[in-house]
Amino acid sequence: MGTRFFNRENIESNGTSPSRYDIDSEIGSGEYATYTVHIPVTPDNQPSPMAIQLERRASQRVEKQYTTNSIFTGGHNCVTRAHVMDKVIGTDSSHPQMAGAKGSVCAIQGCDAKIMSDERGEDLLPCECDFKICRDCHYDAVRTGDGICPGCKEPYKGEFDLAGVGDGRVLTLSSPVGVSKAGEFDQNGWLFETKGTYGYGNAIWPKEGAGGDGGNDNVGESSQLLSKQWRPLTRKLSIKAAILSPYRLLVLVRMVVLGLFLTWRIRNPNEDAMWLWGMSVVCEVWFAFSWVLDQLPKLCPINRYADLNVLKEKFETPNPRNPSGKSDLPGLDMFVSTADPEKEPPLVTANTILSILAADYPVEKLSCYVSDDGGALLTFEAMAEAASFANLWVPFCRKHDIEPRNPESYFNLKRDPYKNKVRPDFVKDRRRVKREYDEYKVRINGLPDSIRRRSDAYNAREEMKALKLQRQNKNEDEPLENVKVPKATWMADGTHWPGTWVVSGPEHSRGDHAGIIQVMLKPPSDEPLNGTSIDAIPIDLTEVDIRLPLLVYVSREKRLGYDHNKKAGAMNALVRASAIMSNGPFILNLDCDHYIYNSQALREGMCFMMDRGGDRLCYVQFPQRFEGIDPSDRYANHNTVFFDVNMRALDGIQGPMYVGTGCLFRRTALYGFDPPRSKEHHGCCSSSSCCFGERKKKPASVAHASEEEDSSSSQGLRETDDDLSLALLPKSFGNSSFLIDSIPVAEFQGRPLADHPSVKNGRQPGALTMAREPLDAVTVAEAISVISCWYEDKTEWGRRVGWIYGSVTEDVVTGYRMHNRGWRSVYCVTKRDAFRGTAPINLTDRLHQVLRWATGSVEIFFSRNNALLGSHRMKLLQKIAYLNVGIYPFTSIFLIVYCFLPALSLFSGEFIVQSLNVAFLTYLLGITITLCLLAVLEIKWSGIELEEWWRNEQFWLIGGTSAHLAAVLQGLLKVIAGIEISFTLTSKSAGDDLDDEFADLYLIRWTSLMIPPITIMITNLIGVAVGVTRTIYSEIPQWSRLLGGVFFSFWVLVHLYPFAKGLMGRRGRTPTIVFVWSGLIAITISLLWVAINPPSGSSEIGGSFQFP
């Protein structure tokens, strides 16, 4: 066990690329590091070629093992350390990629280093006598011992080669180019038009004249590729004209009817109740405006289709550029975010990671990063357990084509698991894996107790040591003092956990701890690695690739006094760390409770990115699908109207919004760059093809003035700048040269194939088939520096680069910024759901979720991200869609007033119109019929159910009268007075039925958000009772006014029915006395009202009956 210290310096060495760290081995705090003293090269000490080659290969192997077996920590004003861990968890894993020091110990006396091992983790023994020797001792035996084996004293036979290491050849990253003669730097030229040899990873630029605009090299090969019939990766499927044309016509008809109705309402006031008429007209005008904002972006819905066979043919089939048929797909970095293991169960997060590791994507191109924003050891060890279980689960999924690849979901499927399984050993394998999974669940669920018991034991030992030391140092006359030892949290190897302790301490609390990076699974080898019969796993994997993707645990540094920007800050830390460690040109982020349900979803998303014109796509958004929702979907948790109607319609304009999870990003779009050929593309109102007419183009200075997104005008990359100095890049991205150098690499690797003359800004086939550079300690140490709390200071991170700060709904703002720069997005609806997650089914939790969304929308409306300030690069209908996002919470003000109008009408005996004449009823009927017809057509082209549409309408009123109103009040107070109000739970009750899957649905958790809907229901119920009583006992009954008021009260109560049902708790558990007392109270209040305010001309109720 040892600790390696990294001191930040700029050191240059001949023949190697610049390194930003000086790596020294030191001794500190009782921990010793193994080191070797090398004699400098002199004329008398010249290494042999064999020794040089062996040194290079062995160094790479040992460095990879050292990186994987170390946990890296560091941060602001502290040294970056790499602590070698003997083990990560209590159980051992046999997989060679698993973190934790494994293997036998060197047999040389006095040496306790681990011996060399191959890709499978098996011992490498250079001599036939099987003498165990480590890399350094073997190096000394070859160079200084004349090649004599220390065990049998015989010379080593032949040249010993480390299996699987390869020749160590890697690609170097050239310095960024594109600097003009005047010394200025062109952003687009630097990012999209440079040529050179690139890699961290596997990108190679084509040689001059190869497959491009000219030259004689590879002419035959390029012509052969171009002459082959070109097939697109995706297709756009238009909605049938028989459905879409009537739909658009009905929208126009309803707009006309609404206009005529509002005109009639304004010209025919109710002279008897002007206050009632005025409020109703204002509300109706706003509702019409809100409906137009919501309806216009739905005019161009489309469907899309991705062809996975074409993707395989283009990227994974042998061709002249790729004779071996190795995968030419770009790298993909998967992000999983979690913050609190108490609220987000570690088992759920671990199973999400397993579904990612088992995804159907080239193993060497896939990386998984887990952001633990709470810095909890529980999450860390749950990840390690998941990595250990992946040794069995991932090969099992590959062998038998398991779907879904989340073990919890798979083993809980309510269908025949043996259907369509042809391998004879499937039943046996499934039974054994199920048994292993049950044990794995027991281990993860037992981690809290295990960590607590371990920490208590180590803390007791430390207290005993401190007490013993105090007794040794004290004088006989001095009394013993109470020993105070920090209640630390201890890792499995007996060292302090550098993150958050269970009992918070200085620099070990949730908001104050060091940055942590642990490579749980090191990068896999470039070639497939099949299992063997001697592998310590219970199923036969001799024909299955057992490699696992790169898996990294990341917990960014947190310090007191810094604003860490919640989830957006954590995602930006992952963007920077992944850029240095794997630099996948594409990023897909998932919440910890969303797992991959369709293992080929990643390939379907990549079809859009790699297709012609895909270089202008900033992200591919997948719909969110949920599990564990009650069958009736009482509170519209599935949200199908939004995901299957609104988002599908936006796909026909400029693209769907980013909704926080299940989104495949282009890395360079997250970096804040404009899309390629941005000057050739404009918004729909800047071209002659716009259906709304041509708009005069503004001068560049004026057009870009609306795009200014920063308070500072003198620093950072700007959308308005065409020529940028290279010196400004650190001001935008930070001072990490590793990060800046990775940007053009990621851009090139993300380009589509140049396999067609119309493909612009493409790359040659076979450019991404080379092995990537090994992951070393210097790289991980650099990643530690970019996740420190100070790294974003005086940079554009969170303002223009990465996820955008300043809003609760950072996802919508981030997507808006990309669309505002001219990028497009795509909505990918797969035949089998791509991802599935969980959603709150309890009424209170659902209201608080909607409150958070609505609060973010209000913040967007009062910020620079308001769509009214959008640039000319965004299409008009896209602007309207984003404008509706910021405006919809304000509808709650008018909605809550309108919900009280029926009761006020019944109380006062008046109505919003003078009388229910033919004109009013005709308009009302026309509006209702057109609304129903539009709903039917939306159901037709979107594929949703009528019940789902109705549930959405109901919850629109429930949320509008509760959470949306609270969000508006909260936003106004924050903007005007700077006061922040948080609506939290005030009391909770627990479910008493553990056997019911939907027990949480019936929990009654009181919150202040319930007050407005309850008031509306009670007021309307009393109003109906009062109106009926008044009309019955009136000398001249006004039945038309009664019917109008009762009809609209019924409309309100029907929409609030799910809310009322939620207040009743469990079905069948509401006492009968509740209904009895409710009826008695309503009747009593009605009679009191009539007694206090009797009908005009009569002081009696029911003739001779006198009220007592």
PDB file of C-alpha atoms in Angstrom, residues 764-938:
ATOM      1  CA  GLN A 764     -12.761   8.826 -43.869  1.00  0.00           C
ATOM      2  CA  PRO A 765     -13.943   5.290 -43.021  1.00  0.00           C
ATOM      3  CA  GLY A 766     -11.646   3.345 -40.719  1.00  0.00           C
ATOM      4  CA  ALA A 767     -10.340   6.407 -38.888  1.00  0.00           C
ATOM      5  CA  LEU A 768     -11.569   5.222 -35.492  1.00  0.00           C
ATOM      6  CA  THR A 769     -10.401   1.612 -35.534  1.00  0.00           C
ATOM      7  CA  MET A 770      -7.063   2.040 -33.762  1.00  0.00           C
ATOM      8  CA  ALA A 771      -6.570   1.278 -30.098  1.00  0.00           C
ATOM      9  CA  ARG A 772      -6.751   4.205 -27.753  1.00  0.00           C
ATOM     10  CA  GLU A 773      -3.963   5.352 -25.526  1.00  0.00           C
ATOM     11  CA  PRO A 774      -3.676   3.588 -22.138  1.00  0.00           C
ATOM     12  CA  LEU A 775      -4.992   5.404 -19.108  1.00  0.00           C
ATOM     13  CA  ASP A 776      -2.110   6.520 -16.882  1.00  0.00           C
ATOM     14  CA  ALA A 777      -1.810   8.153 -13.487  1.00  0.00           C
ATOM     15  CA  VAL A 778      -0.924  11.568 -14.917  1.00  0.00           C
ATOM     16  CA  THR A 779      -4.167  11.605 -16.886  1.00  0.00           C
ATOM     17  CA  VAL A 780      -6.265  10.741 -13.839  1.00  0.00           C
ATOM     18  CA  ALA A 781      -4.408  13.357 -11.780  1.00  0.00           C
ATOM     19  CA  GLU A 782      -5.298  15.958 -14.406  1.00  0.00           C
ATOM     20  CA  ALA A 783      -8.911  14.837 -14.187  1.00  0.00           C
ATOM     21  CA  ILE A 784      -8.765  15.441 -10.432  1.00  0.00           C
ATOM     22  CA  SER A 785      -7.711  19.040 -11.047  1.00  0.00           C
ATOM     23  CA  VAL A 786     -10.602  19.793 -13.411  1.00  0.00           C
ATOM     24  CA  ILE A 787     -13.251  18.616 -10.901  1.00  0.00           C
ATOM     25  CA  SER A 788     -11.942  20.921  -8.174  1.00  0.00           C
ATOM     26  CA  CYS A 789     -14.254  23.612  -6.836  1.00  0.00           C
ATOM     27  CA  TRP A 790     -12.077  26.477  -8.097  1.00  0.00           C
ATOM     28  CA  TYR A 791     -11.618  25.305 -11.677  1.00  0.00           C
ATOM     29  CA  GLU A 792     -14.677  27.110 -13.047  1.00  0.00           C
ATOM     30  CA  ASP A 793     -13.702  30.482 -11.564  1.00  0.00           C
ATOM     31  CA  LYS A 794     -13.427  33.178 -14.254  1.00  0.00           C
ATOM     32  CA  THR A 795     -14.426  30.757 -17.011  1.00  0.00           C
ATOM     33  CA  GLU A 796     -17.519  30.306 -19.191  1.00  0.00           C
ATOM     34  CA  TRP A 797     -18.546  27.031 -17.550  1.00  0.00           C
ATOM     35  CA  GLY A 798     -22.211  27.242 -16.608  1.00  0.00           C
ATOM     36  CA  ARG A 799     -22.697  30.508 -18.462  1.00  0.00           C
ATOM     37  CA  ARG A 800     -22.087  29.444 -22.028  1.00  0.00           C
ATOM     38  CA  VAL A 801     -20.138  26.181 -21.830  1.00  0.00           C
ATOM     39  CA  GLY A 802     -21.683  22.943 -20.560  1.00  0.00           C
ATOM     40  CA  TRP A 803     -24.892  22.728 -18.560  1.00  0.00           C
ATOM     41  CA  ILE A 804     -26.184  26.246 -17.884  1.00  0.00           C
ATOM     42  CA  TYR A 805     -26.497  27.521 -14.298  1.00  0.00           C
ATOM     43  CA  GLY A 806     -29.053  29.809 -12.728  1.00  0.00           C
ATOM     44  CA  SER A 807     -32.264  27.817 -13.136  1.00  0.00           C
ATOM     45  CA  VAL A 808     -33.936  24.936 -11.378  1.00  0.00           C
ATOM     46  CA  THR A 809     -34.682  23.475 -14.821  1.00  0.00           C
ATOM     47  CA  GLU A 810     -31.144  23.619 -16.154  1.00  0.00           C
ATOM     48  CA  ASP A 811     -32.042  21.045 -18.783  1.00  0.00           C
ATOM     49  CA  VAL A 812     -34.479  23.287 -20.677  1.00  0.00           C
ATOM     50  CA  VAL A 813     -32.077  26.241 -20.547  1.00  0.00           C
ATOM     51  CA  THR A 814     -29.179  24.130 -21.822  1.00  0.00           C
ATOM     52  CA  GLY A 815     -31.217  22.899 -24.781  1.00  0.00           C
ATOM     53  CA  TYR A 816     -32.492  26.415 -25.483  1.00  0.00           C
ATOM     54  CA  ARG A 817     -28.956  27.790 -25.691  1.00  0.00           C
ATOM     55  CA  MET A 818     -28.018  25.177 -28.278  1.00  0.00           C
ATOM     56  CA  HIS A 819     -31.080  25.844 -30.427  1.00  0.00           C
ATOM     57  CA  ASN A 820     -30.397  29.550 -30.088  1.00  0.00           C
ATOM     58  CA  ARG A 821     -26.986  29.026 -31.679  1.00  0.00           C
ATOM     59  CA  GLY A 822     -28.538  27.278 -34.656  1.00  0.00           C
ATOM     60  CA  TRP A 823     -28.135  23.629 -33.677  1.00  0.00           C
ATOM     61  CA  ARG A 824     -30.870  21.097 -34.406  1.00  0.00           C
ATOM     62  CA  SER A 825     -32.035  18.204 -32.268  1.00  0.00           C
ATOM     63  CA  VAL A 826     -33.850  14.963 -33.048  1.00  0.00           C
ATOM     64  CA  TYR A 827     -36.513  12.954 -31.223  1.00  0.00           C
ATOM     65  CA  CYS A 828     -35.777   9.228 -31.295  1.00  0.00           C
ATOM     66  CA  VAL A 829     -38.817   7.076 -30.487  1.00  0.00           C
ATOM     67  CA  THR A 830     -37.706   3.445 -30.549  1.00  0.00           C
ATOM     68  CA  LYS A 831     -40.043   0.511 -31.106  1.00  0.00           C
ATOM     69  CA  ARG A 832     -38.967  -0.938 -27.764  1.00  0.00           C
ATOM     70  CA  ASP A 833     -38.628   1.722 -25.051  1.00  0.00           C
ATOM     71  CA  ALA A 834     -35.056   2.996 -24.955  1.00  0.00           C
ATOM     72  CA  PHE A 835     -34.969   3.815 -21.235  1.00  0.00           C
ATOM     73  CA  ARG A 836     -37.243   3.326 -18.288  1.00  0.00           C
ATOM     74  CA  GLY A 837     -37.312   4.978 -14.916  1.00  0.00           C
ATOM     75  CA  THR A 838     -39.455   5.707 -11.903  1.00  0.00           C
ATOM     76  CA  ALA A 839     -41.803   8.589 -11.183  1.00  0.00           C
ATOM     77  CA  PRO A 840     -43.553   9.739  -7.993  1.00  0.00           C
ATOM     78  CA  ILE A 841     -47.069   8.323  -7.766  1.00  0.00           C
ATOM     79  CA  ASN A 842     -47.999  10.007  -4.500  1.00  0.00           C
ATOM     80  CA  LEU A 843     -50.060  13.182  -4.882  1.00  0.00           C
ATOM     81  CA  THR A 844     -47.783  15.326  -2.738  1.00  0.00           C
ATOM     82  CA  ASP A 845     -44.598  14.152  -4.422  1.00  0.00           C
ATOM     83  CA  ARG A 846     -46.162  14.737  -7.833  1.00  0.00           C
ATOM     84  CA  LEU A 847     -47.204  18.276  -6.895  1.00  0.00           C
ATOM     85  CA  HIS A 848     -43.721  19.101  -5.667  1.00  0.00           C
ATOM     86  CA  GLN A 849     -42.221  17.720  -8.866  1.00  0.00           C
ATOM     87  CA  VAL A 850     -44.519  19.957 -10.928  1.00  0.00           C
ATOM     88  CA  LEU A 851     -43.691  22.865  -8.618  1.00  0.00           C
ATOM     89  CA  ARG A 852     -39.998  22.501  -9.381  1.00  0.00           C
ATOM     90  CA  TRP A 853     -40.635  22.430 -13.124  1.00  0.00           C
ATOM     91  CA  ALA A 854     -42.941  25.439 -12.989  1.00  0.00           C
ATOM     92  CA  THR A 855     -40.513  27.399 -10.807  1.00  0.00           C
ATOM     93  CA  GLY A 856     -37.798  26.826 -13.384  1.00  0.00           C
ATOM     94  CA  SER A 857     -40.131  28.066 -16.121  1.00  0.00           C
ATOM     95  CA  VAL A 858     -40.839  31.280 -14.206  1.00  0.00           C
ATOM     96  CA  GLU A 859     -37.090  31.790 -13.742  1.00  0.00           C
ATOM     97  CA  ILE A 860     -36.609  31.305 -17.486  1.00  0.00           C
ATOM     98  CA  PHE A 861     -39.279  33.911 -18.255  1.00  0.00           C
ATOM     99  CA  PHE A 862     -37.573  36.555 -16.101  1.00  0.00           C
ATOM    100  CA  SER A 863     -34.053  35.747 -17.367  1.00  0.00           C
ATOM    101  CA  ARG A 864     -32.029  36.312 -20.514  1.00  0.00           C
ATOM    102  CA  ASN A 865     -33.178  32.901 -21.661  1.00  0.00           C
ATOM    103  CA  ASN A 866     -36.632  34.225 -22.484  1.00  0.00           C
ATOM    104  CA  ALA A 867     -37.509  33.158 -26.023  1.00  0.00           C
ATOM    105  CA  LEU A 868     -38.505  36.764 -26.819  1.00  0.00           C
ATOM    106  CA  LEU A 869     -34.764  37.513 -26.789  1.00  0.00           C
ATOM    107  CA  GLY A 870     -33.875  34.557 -29.023  1.00  0.00           C
ATOM    108  CA  SER A 871     -31.565  34.938 -31.984  1.00  0.00           C
ATOM    109  CA  HIS A 872     -32.478  34.860 -35.673  1.00  0.00           C
ATOM    110  CA  ARG A 873     -30.985  31.350 -35.894  1.00  0.00           C
ATOM    111  CA  MET A 874     -33.942  29.900 -34.016  1.00  0.00           C
ATOM    112  CA  LYS A 875     -37.068  29.185 -36.036  1.00  0.00           C
ATOM    113  CA  LEU A 876     -40.245  31.090 -35.257  1.00  0.00           C
ATOM    114  CA  LEU A 877     -42.323  28.101 -34.164  1.00  0.00           C
ATOM    115  CA  GLN A 878     -39.418  26.918 -31.999  1.00  0.00           C
ATOM    116  CA  LYS A 879     -39.381  30.317 -30.313  1.00  0.00           C
ATOM    117  CA  ILE A 880     -43.113  30.043 -29.680  1.00  0.00           C
ATOM    118  CA  ALA A 881     -42.598  26.637 -28.082  1.00  0.00           C
ATOM    119  CA  TYR A 882     -39.894  27.994 -25.752  1.00  0.00           C
ATOM    120  CA  LEU A 883     -42.006  31.079 -25.048  1.00  0.00           C
ATOM    121  CA  ASN A 884     -44.840  28.795 -23.957  1.00  0.00           C
ATOM    122  CA  VAL A 885     -42.438  27.060 -21.557  1.00  0.00           C
ATOM    123  CA  GLY A 886     -41.848  30.347 -19.745  1.00  0.00           C
ATOM    124  CA  ILE A 887     -45.456  31.540 -19.850  1.00  0.00           C
ATOM    125  CA  TYR A 888     -47.548  28.487 -18.984  1.00  0.00           C
ATOM    126  CA  PRO A 889     -47.249  28.840 -15.155  1.00  0.00           C
ATOM    127  CA  PHE A 890     -48.890  32.293 -15.358  1.00  0.00           C
ATOM    128  CA  THR A 891     -52.043  30.642 -16.694  1.00  0.00           C
ATOM    129  CA  SER A 892     -52.637  29.501 -13.119  1.00  0.00           C
ATOM    130  CA  ILE A 893     -53.604  33.063 -12.087  1.00  0.00           C
ATOM    131  CA  PHE A 894     -56.449  33.161 -14.602  1.00  0.00           C
ATOM    132  CA  LEU A 895     -57.325  29.500 -14.119  1.00  0.00           C
ATOM    133  CA  ILE A 896     -57.865  29.777 -10.389  1.00  0.00           C
ATOM    134  CA  VAL A 897     -60.053  32.861 -10.894  1.00  0.00           C
ATOM    135  CA  TYR A 898     -62.071  31.057 -13.561  1.00  0.00           C
ATOM    136  CA  CYS A 899     -62.557  28.037 -11.281  1.00  0.00           C
ATOM    137  CA  PHE A 900     -64.148  30.316  -8.656  1.00  0.00           C
ATOM    138  CA  LEU A 901     -66.479  32.023 -11.171  1.00  0.00           C
ATOM    139  CA  PRO A 902     -69.118  29.219 -11.212  1.00  0.00           C
ATOM    140  CA  ALA A 903     -69.430  29.361  -7.421  1.00  0.00           C
ATOM    141  CA  LEU A 904     -69.558  33.158  -7.440  1.00  0.00           C
ATOM    142  CA  SER A 905     -72.209  32.979 -10.140  1.00  0.00           C
ATOM    143  CA  LEU A 906     -74.301  30.579  -8.064  1.00  0.00           C
ATOM    144  CA  PHE A 907     -73.838  32.647  -4.905  1.00  0.00           C
ATOM    145  CA  SER A 908     -74.866  35.894  -6.601  1.00  0.00           C
ATOM    146  CA  GLY A 909     -77.579  34.464  -8.810  1.00  0.00           C
ATOM    147  CA  GLU A 910     -75.919  36.003 -11.903  1.00  0.00           C
ATOM    148  CA  PHE A 911     -73.983  34.476 -14.789  1.00  0.00           C
ATOM    149  CA  ILE A 912     -71.097  35.518 -17.032  1.00  0.00           C
ATOM    150  CA  VAL A 913     -73.588  36.313 -19.807  1.00  0.00           C
ATOM    151  CA  GLN A 914     -76.927  38.079 -19.685  1.00  0.00           C
ATOM    152  CA  SER A 915     -78.740  34.899 -20.672  1.00  0.00           C
ATOM    153  CA  LEU A 916     -78.047  31.545 -22.276  1.00  0.00           C
ATOM    154  CA  ASN A 917     -79.064  32.663 -25.755  1.00  0.00           C
ATOM    155  CA  VAL A 918     -78.519  30.823 -29.017  1.00  0.00           C
ATOM    156  CA  ALA A 919     -75.364  32.731 -29.967  1.00  0.00           C
ATOM    157  CA  PHE A 920     -73.561  31.859 -26.723  1.00  0.00           C
ATOM    158  CA  LEU A 921     -74.569  28.217 -26.861  1.00  0.00           C
ATOM    159  CA  THR A 922     -73.531  27.972 -30.523  1.00  0.00           C
ATOM    160  CA  TYR A 923     -70.097  29.386 -29.861  1.00  0.00           C
ATOM    161  CA  LEU A 924     -69.690  27.176 -26.796  1.00  0.00           C
ATOM    162  CA  LEU A 925     -70.720  24.115 -28.787  1.00  0.00           C
ATOM    163  CA  GLY A 926     -68.337  24.985 -31.635  1.00  0.00           C
ATOM    164  CA  ILE A 927     -65.397  25.446 -29.288  1.00  0.00           C
ATOM    165  CA  THR A 928     -66.131  22.145 -27.529  1.00  0.00           C
ATOM    166  CA  ILE A 929     -66.596  20.144 -30.729  1.00  0.00           C
ATOM    167  CA  THR A 930     -63.405  21.455 -32.343  1.00  0.00           C
ATOM    168  CA  LEU A 931     -61.490  20.682 -29.143  1.00  0.00           C
ATOM    169  CA  CYS A 932     -62.780  17.103 -29.128  1.00  0.00           C
ATOM    170  CA  LEU A 933     -62.011  16.617 -32.824  1.00  0.00           C
ATOM    171  CA  LEU A 934     -58.482  17.951 -32.358  1.00  0.00           C
ATOM    172  CA  ALA A 935     -58.017  15.546 -29.460  1.00  0.00           C
ATOM    173  CA  VAL A 936     -59.170  12.634 -31.620  1.00  0.00           C
ATOM    174  CA  LEU A 937     -56.758  13.548 -34.430  1.00  0.00           C
ATOM    175  CA  GLU A 938     -53.878  14.041 -31.970  1.00  0.00           C
TER     176      GLU A 938
END
